[in-house]
PDB file of C-alpha atoms in Angstrom:
ATOM      1  CA  MET A   1      29.572  -4.031 -48.757  1.00 41.00           C
ATOM      2  CA  ARG A   2      33.318  -3.625 -48.309  1.00 46.00           C
ATOM      3  CA  GLN A   3      33.764  -7.187 -47.088  1.00 46.00           C
ATOM      4  CA  GLN A   4      31.439 -10.174 -46.902  1.00 45.00           C
ATOM      5  CA  ALA A   5      31.803 -10.188 -43.118  1.00 44.00           C
ATOM      6  CA  ASP A   6      30.837  -6.509 -42.993  1.00 75.00           C
ATOM      7  CA  ALA A   7      27.774  -7.141 -45.141  1.00 82.00           C
ATOM      8  CA  ALA A   8      26.615  -9.911 -42.812  1.00 86.00           C
ATOM      9  CA  VAL A   9      26.933  -7.618 -39.811  1.00 90.00           C
ATOM     10  CA  VAL A  10      24.959  -4.854 -41.503  1.00 90.00           C
ATOM     11  CA  TRP A  11      22.226  -7.221 -42.652  1.00 91.00           C
ATOM     12  CA  LYS A  12      21.943  -8.637 -39.131  1.00 93.00           C
ATOM     13  CA  LEU A  13      21.710  -5.143 -37.664  1.00 93.00           C
ATOM     14  CA  ALA A  14      19.107  -4.165 -40.253  1.00 93.00           C
ATOM     15  CA  GLU A  15      17.091  -7.276 -39.435  1.00 94.00           C
ATOM     16  CA  LEU A  16      17.048  -6.329 -35.749  1.00 95.00           C
ATOM     17  CA  GLN A  17      16.002  -2.776 -36.647  1.00 96.00           C
ATOM     18  CA  HIS A  18      13.288  -3.716 -39.139  1.00 96.00           C
ATOM     19  CA  GLY A  19      15.369  -2.827 -42.204  1.00 95.00           C
ATOM     20  CA  ALA A  20      16.801   0.498 -40.978  1.00 96.00           C
ATOM     21  CA  VAL A  21      20.350   1.540 -40.109  1.00 96.00           C
ATOM     22  CA  SER A  22      21.881   4.885 -39.275  1.00 95.00           C
ATOM     23  CA  ARG A  23      24.889   6.587 -40.805  1.00 95.00           C
ATOM     24  CA  SER A  24      26.636   6.621 -37.422  1.00 93.00           C
ATOM     25  CA  GLN A  25      26.160   2.862 -37.135  1.00 94.00           C
ATOM     26  CA  LEU A  26      27.660   2.293 -40.557  1.00 94.00           C
ATOM     27  CA  LEU A  27      30.616   4.533 -39.748  1.00 93.00           C
ATOM     28  CA  ALA A  28      31.141   2.637 -36.488  1.00 91.00           C
ATOM     29  CA  LEU A  29      31.278  -0.594 -38.506  1.00 90.00           C
ATOM     30  CA  GLY A  30      34.142   0.825 -40.572  1.00 89.00           C
ATOM     31  CA  TYR A  31      32.423   2.202 -43.654  1.00 91.00           C
ATOM     32  CA  THR A  32      33.705   5.475 -45.046  1.00 91.00           C
ATOM     33  CA  PRO A  33      31.420   8.285 -46.194  1.00 93.00           C
ATOM     34  CA  ALA A  34      32.449   7.477 -49.767  1.00 93.00           C
ATOM     35  CA  ALA A  35      31.486   3.816 -49.296  1.00 92.00           C
ATOM     36  CA  ILE A  36      28.077   4.839 -47.983  1.00 93.00           C
ATOM     37  CA  GLU A  37      27.495   7.174 -50.943  1.00 94.00           C
ATOM     38  CA  HIS A  38      28.547   4.415 -53.338  1.00 93.00           C
ATOM     39  CA  ARG A  39      25.950   2.052 -51.907  1.00 92.00           C
ATOM     40  CA  LEU A  40      23.300   4.747 -52.088  1.00 95.00           C
ATOM     41  CA  GLU A  41      24.071   5.213 -55.774  1.00 94.00           C
ATOM     42  CA  ARG A  42      23.934   1.451 -56.382  1.00 93.00           C
ATOM     43  CA  GLY A  43      20.581   1.072 -54.601  1.00 93.00           C
ATOM     44  CA  ARG A  44      21.920  -1.024 -51.757  1.00 92.00           C
ATOM     45  CA  LEU A  45      21.004   1.715 -49.332  1.00 95.00           C
ATOM     46  CA  HIS A  46      17.970   3.994 -49.543  1.00 96.00           C
ATOM     47  CA  ARG A  47      17.832   7.313 -47.716  1.00 95.00           C
ATOM     48  CA  LYS A  48      14.741   7.477 -45.475  1.00 94.00           C
ATOM     49  CA  ALA A  49      15.730  10.485 -43.368  1.00 91.00           C
ATOM     50  CA  TRP A  50      18.847  12.517 -42.806  1.00 90.00           C
ATOM     51  CA  GLY A  51      21.475  10.011 -41.694  1.00 92.00           C
ATOM     52  CA  VAL A  52      19.093   7.017 -41.728  1.00 96.00           C
ATOM     53  CA  TYR A  53      18.806   4.404 -44.480  1.00 96.00           C
ATOM     54  CA  ALA A  54      16.809   1.359 -45.459  1.00 96.00           C
ATOM     55  CA  VAL A  55      18.974  -1.626 -46.343  1.00 94.00           C
ATOM     56  CA  GLY A  56      18.253  -3.551 -49.549  1.00 91.00           C
ATOM     57  CA  ARG A  57      14.670  -2.460 -50.209  1.00 91.00           C
ATOM     58  CA  PRO A  58      13.261   1.058 -49.872  1.00 92.00           C
ATOM     59  CA  ASP A  59       9.915  -0.031 -48.423  1.00 94.00           C
ATOM     60  CA  LEU A  60       9.693  -0.461 -44.660  1.00 96.00           C
ATOM     61  CA  SER A  61       7.053  -1.876 -42.344  1.00 96.00           C
ATOM     62  CA  ARG A  62       5.418   0.318 -39.729  1.00 96.00           C
ATOM     63  CA  TYR A  63       7.995  -0.986 -37.255  1.00 97.00           C
ATOM     64  CA  GLY A  64      10.678   0.105 -39.704  1.00 96.00           C
ATOM     65  CA  GLU A  65       9.147   3.572 -39.895  1.00 96.00           C
ATOM     66  CA  PHE A  66       9.276   3.756 -36.122  1.00 97.00           C
ATOM     67  CA  MET A  67      12.954   2.749 -36.173  1.00 97.00           C
ATOM     68  CA  VAL A  68      13.766   5.432 -38.762  1.00 96.00           C
ATOM     69  CA  ALA A  69      12.258   8.063 -36.467  1.00 95.00           C
ATOM     70  CA  LEU A  70      14.143   6.704 -33.443  1.00 95.00           C
ATOM     71  CA  LEU A  71      17.503   6.385 -35.207  1.00 95.00           C
ATOM     72  CA  GLY A  72      17.133   9.876 -36.590  1.00 92.00           C
ATOM     73  CA  ALA A  73      16.363  11.274 -33.136  1.00 90.00           C
ATOM     74  CA  GLY A  74      19.574   9.893 -31.693  1.00 87.00           C
ATOM     75  CA  SER A  75      20.775   7.941 -28.673  1.00 85.00           C
ATOM     76  CA  GLY A  76      18.241   7.365 -25.916  1.00 88.00           C
ATOM     77  CA  ALA A  77      15.186   8.002 -28.084  1.00 92.00           C
ATOM     78  CA  VAL A  78      12.056   5.940 -27.414  1.00 95.00           C
ATOM     79  CA  LEU A  79       8.662   5.793 -29.067  1.00 96.00           C
ATOM     80  CA  SER A  80       6.046   7.621 -26.975  1.00 96.00           C
ATOM     81  CA  HIS A  81       2.605   9.202 -26.777  1.00 96.00           C
ATOM     82  CA  GLU A  82       0.192   8.268 -29.593  1.00 97.00           C
ATOM     83  CA  SER A  83       2.849   6.293 -31.479  1.00 97.00           C
ATOM     84  CA  ALA A  84       3.554   4.238 -28.354  1.00 97.00           C
ATOM     85  CA  ALA A  85      -0.168   3.657 -27.890  1.00 97.00           C
ATOM     86  CA  GLU A  86      -0.317   2.416 -31.476  1.00 97.00           C
ATOM     87  CA  LEU A  87       2.620   0.058 -30.922  1.00 97.00           C
ATOM     88  CA  TRP A  88       1.070  -1.311 -27.707  1.00 97.00           C
ATOM     89  CA  GLU A  89      -2.206  -1.745 -29.665  1.00 95.00           C
ATOM     90  CA  ILE A  90      -4.226   0.256 -27.164  1.00 95.00           C
ATOM     91  CA  ARG A  91      -5.059   3.017 -29.666  1.00 94.00           C
ATOM     92  CA  ARG A  92      -5.599   2.986 -33.391  1.00 91.00           C
ATOM     93  CA  ARG A  93      -3.044   4.577 -35.667  1.00 90.00           C
ATOM     94  CA  GLU A  94      -3.435   8.340 -35.726  1.00 80.00           C
ATOM     95  CA  ALA A  95      -2.619  10.550 -38.685  1.00 85.00           C
ATOM     96  CA  GLY A  96       0.323  12.800 -38.052  1.00 89.00           C
ATOM     97  CA  PRO A  97       3.980  12.627 -37.089  1.00 94.00           C
ATOM     98  CA  ILE A  98       5.636   9.771 -35.242  1.00 96.00           C
ATOM     99  CA  GLU A  99       6.088  10.800 -31.613  1.00 96.00           C
ATOM    100  CA  VAL A 100       9.433  10.219 -29.930  1.00 95.00           C
ATOM    101  CA  SER A 101      10.732  11.046 -26.447  1.00 93.00           C
ATOM    102  CA  LEU A 102      14.365  11.527 -25.577  1.00 89.00           C
ATOM    103  CA  PRO A 103      16.490  13.123 -22.859  1.00 82.00           C
ATOM    104  CA  ARG A 104      16.904  16.864 -23.083  1.00 70.00           C
ATOM    105  CA  THR A 105      18.924  17.627 -26.193  1.00 62.00           C
ATOM    106  CA  HIS A 106      19.595  20.349 -28.703  1.00 59.00           C
ATOM    107  CA  ARG A 107      18.743  18.043 -31.599  1.00 65.00           C
ATOM    108  CA  ARG A 108      16.462  19.821 -34.040  1.00 68.00           C
ATOM    109  CA  PRO A 109      13.020  18.423 -34.963  1.00 67.00           C
ATOM    110  CA  ARG A 110      12.713  16.573 -38.242  1.00 78.00           C
ATOM    111  CA  ALA A 111       9.919  16.329 -40.755  1.00 81.00           C
ATOM    112  CA  GLY A 112       7.381  13.695 -39.796  1.00 88.00           C
ATOM    113  CA  VAL A 113       8.704  13.350 -36.248  1.00 91.00           C
ATOM    114  CA  LEU A 114       7.421  15.093 -33.130  1.00 92.00           C
ATOM    115  CA  LEU A 115      10.066  15.240 -30.392  1.00 91.00           C
ATOM    116  CA  HIS A 116       9.197  15.304 -26.691  1.00 91.00           C
ATOM    117  CA  ARG A 117      12.144  16.280 -24.545  1.00 87.00           C
ATOM    118  CA  ARG A 118      12.233  14.874 -21.027  1.00 83.00           C
ATOM    119  CA  ARG A 119      14.518  15.719 -18.161  1.00 73.00           C
ATOM    120  CA  VAL A 120      14.572  12.086 -17.054  1.00 68.00           C
ATOM    121  CA  LEU A 121      13.492   8.932 -18.846  1.00 75.00           C
ATOM    122  CA  GLY A 122      14.381   6.057 -16.544  1.00 77.00           C
ATOM    123  CA  SER A 123      15.106   2.585 -17.847  1.00 79.00           C
ATOM    124  CA  ALA A 124      12.307   1.234 -15.643  1.00 82.00           C
ATOM    125  CA  HIS A 125       9.824   3.061 -17.860  1.00 89.00           C
ATOM    126  CA  VAL A 126      11.288   1.988 -21.213  1.00 93.00           C
ATOM    127  CA  MET A 127      10.415  -1.378 -22.739  1.00 94.00           C
ATOM    128  CA  HIS A 128      10.814  -3.077 -26.121  1.00 95.00           C
ATOM    129  CA  VAL A 129       8.021  -4.288 -28.379  1.00 95.00           C
ATOM    130  CA  HIS A 130       9.140  -6.144 -31.508  1.00 95.00           C
ATOM    131  CA  GLY A 131      12.579  -4.709 -30.843  1.00 95.00           C
ATOM    132  CA  VAL A 132      11.312  -1.110 -30.812  1.00 97.00           C
ATOM    133  CA  PRO A 133      12.117   0.879 -27.645  1.00 96.00           C
ATOM    134  CA  VAL A 134       8.905   2.356 -26.277  1.00 97.00           C
ATOM    135  CA  THR A 135       7.547   3.968 -23.129  1.00 96.00           C
ATOM    136  CA  SER A 136       5.835   1.592 -20.692  1.00 95.00           C
ATOM    137  CA  PRO A 137       2.048   1.147 -20.943  1.00 96.00           C
ATOM    138  CA  ALA A 138       1.496   3.192 -17.769  1.00 95.00           C
ATOM    139  CA  LEU A 139       3.644   6.095 -18.957  1.00 95.00           C
ATOM    140  CA  THR A 140       2.058   5.896 -22.403  1.00 96.00           C
ATOM    141  CA  LEU A 141      -1.425   6.315 -20.915  1.00 97.00           C
ATOM    142  CA  ILE A 142      -0.241   9.287 -18.859  1.00 96.00           C
ATOM    143  CA  ASP A 143       1.384  10.851 -21.932  1.00 96.00           C
ATOM    144  CA  ILE A 144      -1.748  10.660 -24.074  1.00 96.00           C
ATOM    145  CA  ALA A 145      -4.233  11.552 -21.326  1.00 96.00           C
ATOM    146  CA  ASN A 146      -4.332  15.316 -21.747  1.00 94.00           C
ATOM    147  CA  GLY A 147      -4.449  15.130 -25.529  1.00 94.00           C
ATOM    148  CA  ILE A 148      -7.609  13.036 -25.782  1.00 94.00           C
ATOM    149  CA  SER A 149     -11.101  13.100 -24.322  1.00 94.00           C
ATOM    150  CA  THR A 150     -11.960  11.278 -21.113  1.00 91.00           C
ATOM    151  CA  ARG A 151     -14.102   8.910 -23.174  1.00 90.00           C
ATOM    152  CA  HIS A 152     -11.151   7.965 -25.373  1.00 94.00           C
ATOM    153  CA  LEU A 153      -8.846   7.669 -22.365  1.00 94.00           C
ATOM    154  CA  GLU A 154     -11.343   5.332 -20.702  1.00 92.00           C
ATOM    155  CA  ALA A 155     -11.366   3.215 -23.863  1.00 92.00           C
ATOM    156  CA  ALA A 156      -7.552   3.113 -23.877  1.00 94.00           C
ATOM    157  CA  VAL A 157      -7.431   2.027 -20.223  1.00 94.00           C
ATOM    158  CA  ASN A 158      -9.956  -0.700 -20.921  1.00 91.00           C
ATOM    159  CA  GLN A 159      -8.005  -1.834 -23.972  1.00 93.00           C
ATOM    160  CA  THR A 160      -4.788  -1.917 -21.932  1.00 94.00           C
ATOM    161  CA  ASP A 161      -6.499  -4.357 -19.605  1.00 91.00           C
ATOM    162  CA  ALA A 162      -8.135  -6.304 -22.441  1.00 88.00           C
ATOM    163  CA  VAL A 163      -4.784  -7.066 -24.110  1.00 90.00           C
ATOM    164  CA  ASP A 164      -3.289  -8.126 -20.749  1.00 90.00           C
ATOM    165  CA  LEU A 165      -0.820  -5.260 -20.425  1.00 93.00           C
ATOM    166  CA  LEU A 166      -2.091  -3.675 -17.211  1.00 90.00           C
ATOM    167  CA  ASP A 167      -5.216  -4.013 -15.114  1.00 89.00           C
ATOM    168  CA  PRO A 168      -6.571  -0.901 -13.348  1.00 88.00           C
ATOM    169  CA  PRO A 169      -5.140  -1.817  -9.903  1.00 88.00           C
ATOM    170  CA  ALA A 170      -1.663  -2.235 -11.376  1.00 91.00           C
ATOM    171  CA  LEU A 171      -2.032   1.006 -13.328  1.00 93.00           C
ATOM    172  CA  ARG A 172      -3.082   2.814 -10.154  1.00 91.00           C
ATOM    173  CA  ARG A 173       0.078   1.602  -8.406  1.00 91.00           C
ATOM    174  CA  LEU A 174       2.402   2.454 -11.291  1.00 92.00           C
ATOM    175  CA  ILE A 175       1.196   6.012 -11.842  1.00 91.00           C
ATOM    176  CA  ARG A 176       2.424   6.876  -8.338  1.00 89.00           C
ATOM    177  CA  ALA A 177       5.904   7.026  -9.864  1.00 89.00           C
ATOM    178  CA  PHE A 178       4.828  10.086 -11.898  1.00 88.00           C
ATOM    179  CA  PRO A 179       3.302  12.479  -9.347  1.00 86.00           C
ATOM    180  CA  HIS A 180       4.067  15.618 -11.367  1.00 86.00           C
ATOM    181  CA  GLN A 181       3.814  14.230 -14.893  1.00 88.00           C
ATOM    182  CA  PRO A 182       1.210  16.030 -17.041  1.00 89.00           C
ATOM    183  CA  GLY A 183      -1.742  13.715 -17.521  1.00 94.00           C
ATOM    184  CA  VAL A 184      -1.401  11.727 -14.300  1.00 94.00           C
ATOM    185  CA  VAL A 185      -4.205  13.651 -12.581  1.00 94.00           C
ATOM    186  CA  LYS A 186      -6.604  12.817 -15.402  1.00 95.00           C
ATOM    187  CA  VAL A 187      -5.682   9.125 -15.294  1.00 95.00           C
ATOM    188  CA  ARG A 188      -6.025   9.026 -11.501  1.00 93.00           C
ATOM    189  CA  ARG A 189      -9.420  10.705 -11.676  1.00 92.00           C
ATOM    190  CA  LEU A 190     -10.575   8.150 -14.227  1.00 91.00           C
ATOM    191  CA  LEU A 191      -9.473   5.318 -11.956  1.00 89.00           C
ATOM    192  CA  ASP A 192     -11.407   6.708  -9.010  1.00 83.00           C
ATOM    193  CA  ASP A 193     -13.414   3.948  -7.373  1.00 65.00           C
ATOM    194  CA  GLN A 194     -16.648   5.881  -7.642  1.00 61.00           C
ATOM    195  CA  THR A 195     -16.525   6.422 -11.415  1.00 70.00           C
ATOM    196  CA  PHE A 196     -14.437   3.776 -13.155  1.00 73.00           C
ATOM    197  CA  ARG A 197     -15.720   0.317 -14.019  1.00 71.00           C
ATOM    198  CA  LEU A 198     -14.286  -2.163 -16.490  1.00 73.00           C
ATOM    199  CA  THR A 199     -16.454  -2.586 -19.575  1.00 73.00           C
ATOM    200  CA  ASP A 200     -16.097  -4.540 -22.788  1.00 71.00           C
ATOM    201  CA  SER A 201     -17.368  -2.050 -25.286  1.00 74.00           C
ATOM    202  CA  GLU A 202     -17.884   1.587 -26.128  1.00 69.00           C
ATOM    203  CA  LEU A 203     -21.656   1.042 -25.888  1.00 69.00           C
ATOM    204  CA  GLU A 204     -21.330  -0.064 -22.273  1.00 76.00           C
ATOM    205  CA  ARG A 205     -19.144   2.937 -21.463  1.00 76.00           C
ATOM    206  CA  MET A 206     -21.777   5.231 -22.989  1.00 73.00           C
ATOM    207  CA  PHE A 207     -24.482   3.514 -20.929  1.00 75.00           C
ATOM    208  CA  LEU A 208     -22.509   4.028 -17.710  1.00 76.00           C
ATOM    209  CA  ARG A 209     -22.259   7.748 -18.447  1.00 77.00           C
ATOM    210  CA  LEU A 210     -26.048   7.879 -18.860  1.00 76.00           C
ATOM    211  CA  VAL A 211     -26.447   6.020 -15.569  1.00 75.00           C
ATOM    212  CA  ARG A 212     -24.354   8.663 -13.800  1.00 77.00           C
ATOM    213  CA  CYS A 213     -26.254  11.530 -15.462  1.00 79.00           C
ATOM    214  CA  ALA A 214     -29.550   9.969 -14.336  1.00 76.00           C
ATOM    215  CA  GLY A 215     -28.320   9.922 -10.752  1.00 74.00           C
ATOM    216  CA  LEU A 216     -28.559   6.145 -10.441  1.00 71.00           C
ATOM    217  CA  ALA A 217     -26.232   4.168  -8.223  1.00 73.00           C
ATOM    218  CA  THR A 218     -23.209   2.776 -10.048  1.00 73.00           C
ATOM    219  CA  PRO A 219     -23.950  -0.845 -11.005  1.00 76.00           C
ATOM    220  CA  SER A 220     -21.627  -3.800 -10.869  1.00 72.00           C
ATOM    221  CA  THR A 221     -20.369  -4.859 -14.307  1.00 72.00           C
ATOM    222  CA  GLN A 222     -19.508  -8.151 -15.964  1.00 67.00           C
ATOM    223  CA  ARG A 223     -21.191 -10.361 -13.348  1.00 63.00           C
ATOM    224  CA  TYR A 224     -23.243 -13.561 -13.457  1.00 60.00           C
ATOM    225  CA  ALA A 225     -26.876 -13.911 -12.421  1.00 61.00           C
ATOM    226  CA  ASN A 226     -28.700 -17.260 -12.519  1.00 60.00           C
ATOM    227  CA  THR A 227     -25.758 -18.761 -14.464  1.00 59.00           C
ATOM    228  CA  TRP A 228     -26.059 -16.071 -17.172  1.00 63.00           C
ATOM    229  CA  GLY A 229     -23.497 -13.335 -17.777  1.00 64.00           C
ATOM    230  CA  VAL A 230     -24.926  -9.830 -17.375  1.00 64.00           C
ATOM    231  CA  ASP A 231     -23.333  -6.513 -18.291  1.00 68.00           C
ATOM    232  CA  PHE A 232     -24.821  -4.499 -15.412  1.00 71.00           C
ATOM    233  CA  ILE A 233     -26.571  -5.420 -12.185  1.00 74.00           C
ATOM    234  CA  TRP A 234     -28.029  -3.387  -9.303  1.00 70.00           C
ATOM    235  CA  ARG A 235     -28.861  -4.576  -5.802  1.00 67.00           C
ATOM    236  CA  THR A 236     -32.367  -3.376  -4.890  1.00 66.00           C
ATOM    237  CA  PRO A 237     -33.170  -2.027  -1.407  1.00 65.00           C
ATOM    238  CA  GLY A 238     -35.078  -5.236  -0.699  1.00 67.00           C
ATOM    239  CA  GLN A 239     -32.083  -7.351  -1.650  1.00 68.00           C
ATOM    240  CA  GLN A 240     -29.816  -5.203   0.479  1.00 70.00           C
ATOM    241  CA  THR A 241     -32.208  -5.560   3.435  1.00 75.00           C
ATOM    242  CA  ARG A 242     -32.127  -9.345   3.057  1.00 77.00           C
ATOM    243  CA  ASP A 243     -28.319  -9.195   2.961  1.00 77.00           C
ATOM    244  CA  TYR A 244     -28.293  -7.330   6.268  1.00 78.00           C
ATOM    245  CA  ALA A 245     -30.824  -9.752   7.781  1.00 82.00           C
ATOM    246  CA  ARG A 246     -28.610 -12.650   6.733  1.00 83.00           C
ATOM    247  CA  ASP A 247     -25.609 -10.982   8.391  1.00 82.00           C
ATOM    248  CA  HIS A 248     -27.594 -10.472  11.594  1.00 84.00           C
ATOM    249  CA  ALA A 249     -28.646 -14.126  11.607  1.00 85.00           C
ATOM    250  CA  HIS A 250     -25.025 -15.191  11.186  1.00 84.00           C
ATOM    251  CA  ARG A 251     -23.961 -13.032  14.113  1.00 82.00           C
ATOM    252  CA  LEU A 252     -26.698 -14.443  16.342  1.00 86.00           C
ATOM    253  CA  ALA A 253     -25.364 -17.890  15.423  1.00 84.00           C
ATOM    254  CA  GLY A 254     -21.855 -16.867  16.460  1.00 80.00           C
ATOM    255  CA  LEU A 255     -20.486 -16.419  12.945  1.00 83.00           C
ATOM    256  CA  THR A 256     -18.590 -13.348  11.750  1.00 80.00           C
ATOM    257  CA  PRO A 257     -19.667 -12.208   8.258  1.00 81.00           C
ATOM    258  CA  LEU A 258     -16.941 -10.432   6.320  1.00 81.00           C
ATOM    259  CA  ARG A 259     -18.000  -8.446   3.265  1.00 77.00           C
ATOM    260  CA  PHE A 260     -15.602  -7.080   0.654  1.00 73.00           C
ATOM    261  CA  THR A 261     -16.424  -5.052  -2.422  1.00 68.00           C
ATOM    262  CA  HIS A 262     -15.058  -5.855  -5.858  1.00 60.00           C
ATOM    263  CA  SER A 263     -13.021  -2.655  -5.667  1.00 61.00           C
ATOM    264  CA  GLN A 264     -11.512  -3.550  -2.287  1.00 69.00           C
ATOM    265  CA  ILE A 265     -10.424  -6.983  -3.451  1.00 71.00           C
ATOM    266  CA  ALA A 266      -9.025  -5.676  -6.744  1.00 66.00           C
ATOM    267  CA  ARG A 267      -7.520  -2.387  -5.590  1.00 64.00           C
ATOM    268  CA  GLN A 268      -6.980  -2.755  -1.839  1.00 75.00           C
ATOM    269  CA  PRO A 269      -5.686  -6.327  -1.386  1.00 80.00           C
ATOM    270  CA  GLU A 270      -3.502  -5.250   1.553  1.00 84.00           C
ATOM    271  CA  HIS A 271      -6.588  -4.002   3.396  1.00 83.00           C
ATOM    272  CA  VAL A 272      -8.491  -7.239   2.717  1.00 81.00           C
ATOM    273  CA  LEU A 273      -5.527  -9.336   3.817  1.00 84.00           C
ATOM    274  CA  GLN A 274      -5.168  -7.279   7.000  1.00 87.00           C
ATOM    275  CA  LEU A 275      -8.787  -7.957   7.947  1.00 85.00           C
ATOM    276  CA  LEU A 276      -8.518 -11.649   7.149  1.00 83.00           C
ATOM    277  CA  ASN A 277      -5.341 -11.986   9.204  1.00 84.00           C
ATOM    278  CA  ALA A 278      -6.974 -10.153  12.109  1.00 86.00           C
ATOM    279  CA  GLU A 279      -9.897 -12.568  11.983  1.00 82.00           C
ATOM    280  CA  VAL A 280      -7.552 -15.565  11.901  1.00 82.00           C
ATOM    281  CA  ARG A 281      -5.724 -14.235  14.958  1.00 84.00           C
ATOM    282  CA  ARG A 282      -9.004 -13.637  16.746  1.00 82.00           C
ATOM    283  CA  LEU A 283     -10.166 -17.151  16.054  1.00 76.00           C
ATOM    284  CA  GLY A 284      -6.798 -18.527  17.086  1.00 77.00           C
ATOM    285  CA  SER A 285      -7.012 -16.785  20.449  1.00 75.00           C
ATOM    286  CA  ARG A 286     -10.215 -18.680  21.235  1.00 65.00           C
ATOM    287  CA  SER A 287      -9.163 -22.009  19.748  1.00 58.00           C
ATOM    288  CA  SER A 288      -8.892 -23.523  23.222  1.00 49.00           C
ATOM    289  CA  ARG A 289     -12.628 -23.062  23.627  1.00 54.00           C
ATOM    290  CA  ALA A 290     -15.262 -24.851  21.618  1.00 48.00           C
ATOM    291  CA  GLY A 291     -17.105 -22.361  19.490  1.00 51.00           C
ATOM    292  CA  PRO A 292     -18.440 -21.610  16.033  1.00 48.00           C
ATOM    293  CA  SER A 293     -16.073 -20.563  13.237  1.00 46.00           C
ATOM    294  CA  ALA A 294     -16.183 -17.443  11.134  1.00 43.00           C
ATOM    295  CA  GLY A 295     -17.986 -17.299   7.809  1.00 44.00           C
ATOM    296  CA  VAL A 296     -16.809 -15.250   4.856  1.00 40.00           C
TER     297      VAL A 296
END
């Protein structure tokens, strides 16, 4: 480059951007259009898109391809939709253009890039993965929801939890920030307590759909029975009757049984805590008298 110091700066920038730099960045660093053309002719820069170059070598990683799309889209652009799902590793790579979201702009679409214009794209919903700006996992799931089947969306939600990005309760809380965003209704419906259960595989998800079609009660998933892990488990009427009999016996003995469902504990912790605190206060009010304690 023009000076050794300039070359070091460009190489550092390219390293941060997975081998890609934009023409505007080079101009901001002091390079003239003629200097840029000279380096293109010498093979030090390689044109990857209009105004975007690979530094040194023409081949780029997938992250580099993402950066080319983002740099070409302009300031404020972030990876989104299926491309974001690929980067988060919650969906496999899909054939087609790289999808990018950016604030409303008059920038024209480019070959191989699908632009999604948004009125607002808050910083709270933009993150970085391997240095690539990308929509948050919650917003990514909302963005892809209407473009895929419910079965594939369910798999993506499960994968988001499996790779420790978001569990369903956290996702349920976060989607409240997008009340009018296309796709949020479909995600919320999927997370409904009566239909959604975490599963480990597509086979289990298929089995749950058959269970619903057969009119069976929704089973608990991923539980333990007799020290063995089981995928699905139902409580029979006889078992439920014994549960009630046990509760009645506890009450006759002066104990207060408190039952909470898996969904309540996972998705309604405030409700569970409110009941527990109420029970603690109740017990505290009778602490001056000798009496049995509550059982949970």
